[in-house]
Coordinates of C-alpha atoms and ligand atoms in Angstrom, one line a residue:
X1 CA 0.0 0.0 0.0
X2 CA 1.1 3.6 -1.0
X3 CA 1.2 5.9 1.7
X4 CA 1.8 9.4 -0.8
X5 CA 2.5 12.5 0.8
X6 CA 3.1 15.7 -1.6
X7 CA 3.8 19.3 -1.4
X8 CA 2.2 22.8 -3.1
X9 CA 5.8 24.3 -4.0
X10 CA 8.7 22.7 -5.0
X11 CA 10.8 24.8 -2.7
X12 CA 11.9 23.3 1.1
X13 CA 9.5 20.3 2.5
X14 CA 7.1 21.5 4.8
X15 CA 4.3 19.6 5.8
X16 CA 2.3 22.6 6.6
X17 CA 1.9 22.9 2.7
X18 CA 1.4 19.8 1.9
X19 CA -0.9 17.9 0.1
X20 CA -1.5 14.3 0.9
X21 CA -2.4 11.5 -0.7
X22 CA -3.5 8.6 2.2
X23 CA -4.1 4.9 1.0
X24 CA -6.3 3.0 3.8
X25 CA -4.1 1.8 6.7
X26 CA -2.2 5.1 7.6
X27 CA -3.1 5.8 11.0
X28 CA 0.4 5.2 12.2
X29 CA 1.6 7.0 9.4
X30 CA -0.4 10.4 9.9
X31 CA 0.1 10.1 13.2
X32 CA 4.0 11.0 12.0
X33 CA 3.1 13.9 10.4
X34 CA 1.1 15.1 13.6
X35 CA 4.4 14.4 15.4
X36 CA 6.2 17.0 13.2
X37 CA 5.8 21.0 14.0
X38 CA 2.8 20.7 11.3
X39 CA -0.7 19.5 11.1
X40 CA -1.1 16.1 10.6
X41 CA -3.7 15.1 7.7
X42 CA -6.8 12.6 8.7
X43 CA -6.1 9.5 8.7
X44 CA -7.9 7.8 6.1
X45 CA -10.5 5.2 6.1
X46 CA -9.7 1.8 7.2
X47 CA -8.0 -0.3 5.1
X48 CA -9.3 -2.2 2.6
X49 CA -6.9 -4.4 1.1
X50 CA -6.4 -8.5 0.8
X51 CA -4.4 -10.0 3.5
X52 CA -0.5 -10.0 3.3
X53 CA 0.5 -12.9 1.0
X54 CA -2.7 -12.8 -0.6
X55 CA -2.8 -13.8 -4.4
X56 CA -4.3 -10.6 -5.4
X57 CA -3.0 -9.8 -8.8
X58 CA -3.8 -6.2 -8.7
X59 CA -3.7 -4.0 -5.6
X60 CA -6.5 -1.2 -5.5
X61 CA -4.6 1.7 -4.0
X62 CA -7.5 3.9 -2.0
X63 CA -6.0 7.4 -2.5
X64 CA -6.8 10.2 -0.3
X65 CA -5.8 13.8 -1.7
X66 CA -5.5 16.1 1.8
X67 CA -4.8 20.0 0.2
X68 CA -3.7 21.6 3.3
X69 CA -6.4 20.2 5.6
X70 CA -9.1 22.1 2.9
X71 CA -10.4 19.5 1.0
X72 CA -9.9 15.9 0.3
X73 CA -10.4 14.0 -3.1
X74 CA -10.7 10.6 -3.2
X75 CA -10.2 8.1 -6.1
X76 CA -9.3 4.6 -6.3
X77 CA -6.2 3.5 -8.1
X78 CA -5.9 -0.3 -9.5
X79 CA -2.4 -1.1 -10.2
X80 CA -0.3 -2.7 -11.8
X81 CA -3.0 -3.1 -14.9
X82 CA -2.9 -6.2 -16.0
X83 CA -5.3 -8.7 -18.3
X84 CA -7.3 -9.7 -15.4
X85 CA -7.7 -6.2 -14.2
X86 CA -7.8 -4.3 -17.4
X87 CA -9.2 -1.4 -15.7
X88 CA -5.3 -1.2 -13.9
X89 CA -3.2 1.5 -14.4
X90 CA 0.6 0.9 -16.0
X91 CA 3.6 2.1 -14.4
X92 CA 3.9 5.6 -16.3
X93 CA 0.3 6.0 -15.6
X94 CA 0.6 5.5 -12.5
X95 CA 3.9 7.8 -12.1
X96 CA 1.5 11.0 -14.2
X97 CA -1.2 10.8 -11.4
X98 CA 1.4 11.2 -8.7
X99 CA 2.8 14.0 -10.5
X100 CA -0.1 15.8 -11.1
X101 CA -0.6 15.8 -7.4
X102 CA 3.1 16.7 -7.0
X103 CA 3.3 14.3 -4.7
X104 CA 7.0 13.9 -3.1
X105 CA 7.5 11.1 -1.1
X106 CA 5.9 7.4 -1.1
X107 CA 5.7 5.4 2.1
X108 CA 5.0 1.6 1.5
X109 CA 3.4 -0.6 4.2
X110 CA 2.6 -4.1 4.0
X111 CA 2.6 -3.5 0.1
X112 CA 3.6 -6.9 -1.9
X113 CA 4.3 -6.5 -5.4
X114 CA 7.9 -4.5 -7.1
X115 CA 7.2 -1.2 -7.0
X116 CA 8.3 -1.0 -10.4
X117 CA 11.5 0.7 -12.1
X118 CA 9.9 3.2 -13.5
X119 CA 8.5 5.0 -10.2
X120 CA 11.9 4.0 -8.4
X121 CA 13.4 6.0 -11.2
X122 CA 11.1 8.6 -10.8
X123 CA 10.8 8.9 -7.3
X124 CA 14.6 8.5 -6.3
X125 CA 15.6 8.8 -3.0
X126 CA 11.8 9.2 -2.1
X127 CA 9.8 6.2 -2.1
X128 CA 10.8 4.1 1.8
X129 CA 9.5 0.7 3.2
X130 CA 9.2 -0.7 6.5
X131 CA 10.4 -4.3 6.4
X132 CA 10.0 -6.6 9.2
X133 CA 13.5 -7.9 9.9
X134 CA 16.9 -6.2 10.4
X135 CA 18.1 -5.7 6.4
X136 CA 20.1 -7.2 4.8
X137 CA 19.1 -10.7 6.7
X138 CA 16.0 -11.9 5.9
X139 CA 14.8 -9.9 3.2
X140 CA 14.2 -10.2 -0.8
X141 CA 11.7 -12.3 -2.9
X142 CA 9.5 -14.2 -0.8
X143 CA 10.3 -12.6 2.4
X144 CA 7.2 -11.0 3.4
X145 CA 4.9 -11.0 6.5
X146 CA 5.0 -14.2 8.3
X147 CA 7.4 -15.7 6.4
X148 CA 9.9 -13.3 7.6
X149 CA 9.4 -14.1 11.3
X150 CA 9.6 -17.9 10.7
X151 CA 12.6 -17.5 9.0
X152 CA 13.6 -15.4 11.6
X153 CA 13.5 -18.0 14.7
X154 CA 14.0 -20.9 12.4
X155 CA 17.4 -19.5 12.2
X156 CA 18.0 -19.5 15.3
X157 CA 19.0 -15.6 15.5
X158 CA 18.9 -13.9 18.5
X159 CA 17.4 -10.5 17.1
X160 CA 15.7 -9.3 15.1
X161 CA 13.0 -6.0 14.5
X162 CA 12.1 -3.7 11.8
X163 CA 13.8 -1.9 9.1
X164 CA 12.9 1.2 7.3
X165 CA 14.8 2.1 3.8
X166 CA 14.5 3.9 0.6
X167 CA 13.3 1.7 -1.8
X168 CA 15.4 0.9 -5.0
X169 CA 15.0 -1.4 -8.1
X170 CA 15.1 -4.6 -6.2
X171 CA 13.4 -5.8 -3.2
X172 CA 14.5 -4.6 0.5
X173 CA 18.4 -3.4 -1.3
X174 CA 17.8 0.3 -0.9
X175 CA 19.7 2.1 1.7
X176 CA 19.0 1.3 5.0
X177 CA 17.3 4.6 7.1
X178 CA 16.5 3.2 10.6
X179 CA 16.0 -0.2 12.5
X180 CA 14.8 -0.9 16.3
X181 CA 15.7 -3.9 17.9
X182 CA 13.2 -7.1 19.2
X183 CA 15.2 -9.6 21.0
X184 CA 13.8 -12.8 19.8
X185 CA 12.8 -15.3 22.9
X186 CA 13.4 -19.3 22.8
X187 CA 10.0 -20.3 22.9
X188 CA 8.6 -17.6 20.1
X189 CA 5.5 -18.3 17.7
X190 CA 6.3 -16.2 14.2
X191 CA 2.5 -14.4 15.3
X192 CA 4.5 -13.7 18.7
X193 CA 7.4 -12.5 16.8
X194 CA 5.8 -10.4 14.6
X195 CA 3.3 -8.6 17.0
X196 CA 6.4 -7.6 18.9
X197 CA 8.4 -6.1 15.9
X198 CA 5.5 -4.4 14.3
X199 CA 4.8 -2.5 17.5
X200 CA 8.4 -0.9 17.0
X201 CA 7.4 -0.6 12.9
X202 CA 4.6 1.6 14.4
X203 CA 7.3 3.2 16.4
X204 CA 10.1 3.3 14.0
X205 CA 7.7 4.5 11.0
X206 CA 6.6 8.0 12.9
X207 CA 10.0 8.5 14.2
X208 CA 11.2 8.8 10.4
X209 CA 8.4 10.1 8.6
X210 CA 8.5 13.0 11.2
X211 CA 12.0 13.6 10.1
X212 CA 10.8 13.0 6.5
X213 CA 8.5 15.7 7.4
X214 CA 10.6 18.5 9.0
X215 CA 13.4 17.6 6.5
X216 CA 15.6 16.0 8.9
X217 CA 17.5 13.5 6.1
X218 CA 20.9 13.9 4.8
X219 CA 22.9 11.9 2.8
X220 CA 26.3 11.0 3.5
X221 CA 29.4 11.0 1.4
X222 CA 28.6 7.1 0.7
X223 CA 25.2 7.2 0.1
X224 CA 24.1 6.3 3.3
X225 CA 21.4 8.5 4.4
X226 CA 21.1 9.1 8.2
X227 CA 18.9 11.6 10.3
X228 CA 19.4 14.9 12.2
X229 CA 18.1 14.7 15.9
X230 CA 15.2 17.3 16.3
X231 CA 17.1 19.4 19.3
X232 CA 21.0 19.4 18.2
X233 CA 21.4 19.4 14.3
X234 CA 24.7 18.7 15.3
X235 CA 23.7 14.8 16.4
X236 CA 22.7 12.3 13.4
X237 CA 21.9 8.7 13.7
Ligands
LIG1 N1 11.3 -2.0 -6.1 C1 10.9 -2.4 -4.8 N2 9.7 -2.8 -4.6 C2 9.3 -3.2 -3.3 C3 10.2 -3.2 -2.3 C4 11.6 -2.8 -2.6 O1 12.4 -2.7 -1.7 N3 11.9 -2.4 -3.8 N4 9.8 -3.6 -1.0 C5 8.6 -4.5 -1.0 C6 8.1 -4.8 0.4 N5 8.7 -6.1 0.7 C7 9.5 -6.2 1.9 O2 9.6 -5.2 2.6 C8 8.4 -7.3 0.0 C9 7.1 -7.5 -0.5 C10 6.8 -8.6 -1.2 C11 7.8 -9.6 -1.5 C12 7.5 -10.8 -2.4 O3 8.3 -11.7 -2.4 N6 6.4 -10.7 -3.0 C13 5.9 -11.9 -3.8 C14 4.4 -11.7 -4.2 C15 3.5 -11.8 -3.0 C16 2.0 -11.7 -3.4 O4 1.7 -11.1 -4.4 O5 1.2 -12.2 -2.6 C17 6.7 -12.1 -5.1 O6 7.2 -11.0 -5.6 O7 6.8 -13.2 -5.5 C18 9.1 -9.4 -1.1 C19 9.4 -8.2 -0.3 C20 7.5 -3.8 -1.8 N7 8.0 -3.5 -3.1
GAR2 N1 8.3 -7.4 3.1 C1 7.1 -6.6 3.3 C2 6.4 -7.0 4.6 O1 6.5 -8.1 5.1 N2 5.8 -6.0 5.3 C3 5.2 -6.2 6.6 O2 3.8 -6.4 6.4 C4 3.2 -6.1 7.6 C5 2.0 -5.2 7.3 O3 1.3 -5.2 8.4 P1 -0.2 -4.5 8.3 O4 -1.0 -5.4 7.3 O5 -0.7 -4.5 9.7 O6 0.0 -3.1 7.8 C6 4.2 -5.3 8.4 O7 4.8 -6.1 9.5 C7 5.3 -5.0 7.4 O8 6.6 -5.0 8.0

């Protein structure tokens, strides 16, 4: 699921001005923005959206468009288009709509299909995801949802908890942008597992998109982008 956020000028990010577009499912995420210095949008309906590891072939994407708390437009977006779901929107489609919202930044949550190479390309450096295991382990094609957690214990490692990263071409490769840690006990079920690492996703999630928000991100030498602590711009992490 996207979780869009977007802004009315192209000049420095501020939420204040922002217009937002909220799939379902974003009541962690808008609480972020309510945890930055500006108004946080509604949250938007609940979600509506099959299971994780569902065999939906097409996601509907609910889209909520918040223009500075003024008005909200709501449409439905089915992608990736496809011949079962003719109705779908391709790829550069997909990317036009965005733009003409001038959206900024896309927040994936729970979302299962390759976000595809043409929004990677045209959202670079903007689109993150939460993933539910420390990155690099445990992450790539077929590790979603529970699957990730029974990996996880079946391993035999002693930690593990979310990640949040940009999102690149491939699955769960982008640079890595935060991560909390969930000891993992002897005796854990995956469902145990995951309940206690998605509580820090919930966490993790506002903590970055609040920085997201008050344009808190900078990118190091390397590549590696890292945050600036809200009282001592001096102190990143
Ligand atoms: N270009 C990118 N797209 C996506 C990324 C990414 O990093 N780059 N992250 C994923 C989210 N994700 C883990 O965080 C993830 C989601 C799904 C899969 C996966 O193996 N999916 C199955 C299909 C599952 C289904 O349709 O039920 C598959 O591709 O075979 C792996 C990782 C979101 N997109
Ligand atoms: N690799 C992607 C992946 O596994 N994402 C995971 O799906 C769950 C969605 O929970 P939700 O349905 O409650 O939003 C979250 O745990 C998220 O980390």
């Amino acid at each position: 699921m996207f979780f869009v956020t977007g802004k009315s000028k192209p000049d420095k990010l501020n939420c204040r001005d922002r217009r937002r577009l909220l799939p379902p499912d974003t009541k962690t995420l808008s609480r972020a923005t309510s945890a930055s210095s500006s108004p946080a949008p509604r949250s938007a309906a609940p979600p509506r959206r099959p299971p994780l590891g569902s065999s939906a072939r097409s996601l509907a994407l609910q889209v909520v468009v918040v223009l500075n708390m003024q008005k909200i437009i709501k449409f439905q977006l089915l992608y990736p288009g496809s011949k079962s779901s003719p109705d779908g929107v391709s790829a550069a489609e997909l990317v036009a709509t965005l733009r003409k919202f001038e959206v900024d930044f896309l927040l994936l949550a729970g979302y299962l299909k390759l976000v595809p190479i043409e929004l990677v390309q045209a959202f670079r450096r903007s689109i993150l995801n939460i993933h539910p295991s420390l990155l690099p382990a445990f992450g790539g094609k077929g590790f979603y949802g529970l699957k990730v957690h029974e990996a996880v214990i079946g391993s035999g490692a002693r930690y593990s908890g979310p990640t949040v990263h940009f999102v690149d071409e491939q699955y769960d490769t982008g640079h890595i942008l935060a991560q909390r840690v969930v000891l993992v006990l002897t005796d854990d079920t995956a469902e145990q597992l995951a309940a206690r690492v998605l509580s820090q996703e919930h966490q993790v999630y506002v903590e970055v998109v609040t920085a997201l928000c008050e344009d808190r991100i900078v990118w190091r030498d390397d590549g590696v982008p890292l945050i600036c602590s809200r009282d001592n711009s001096d102190k990143l992490y």
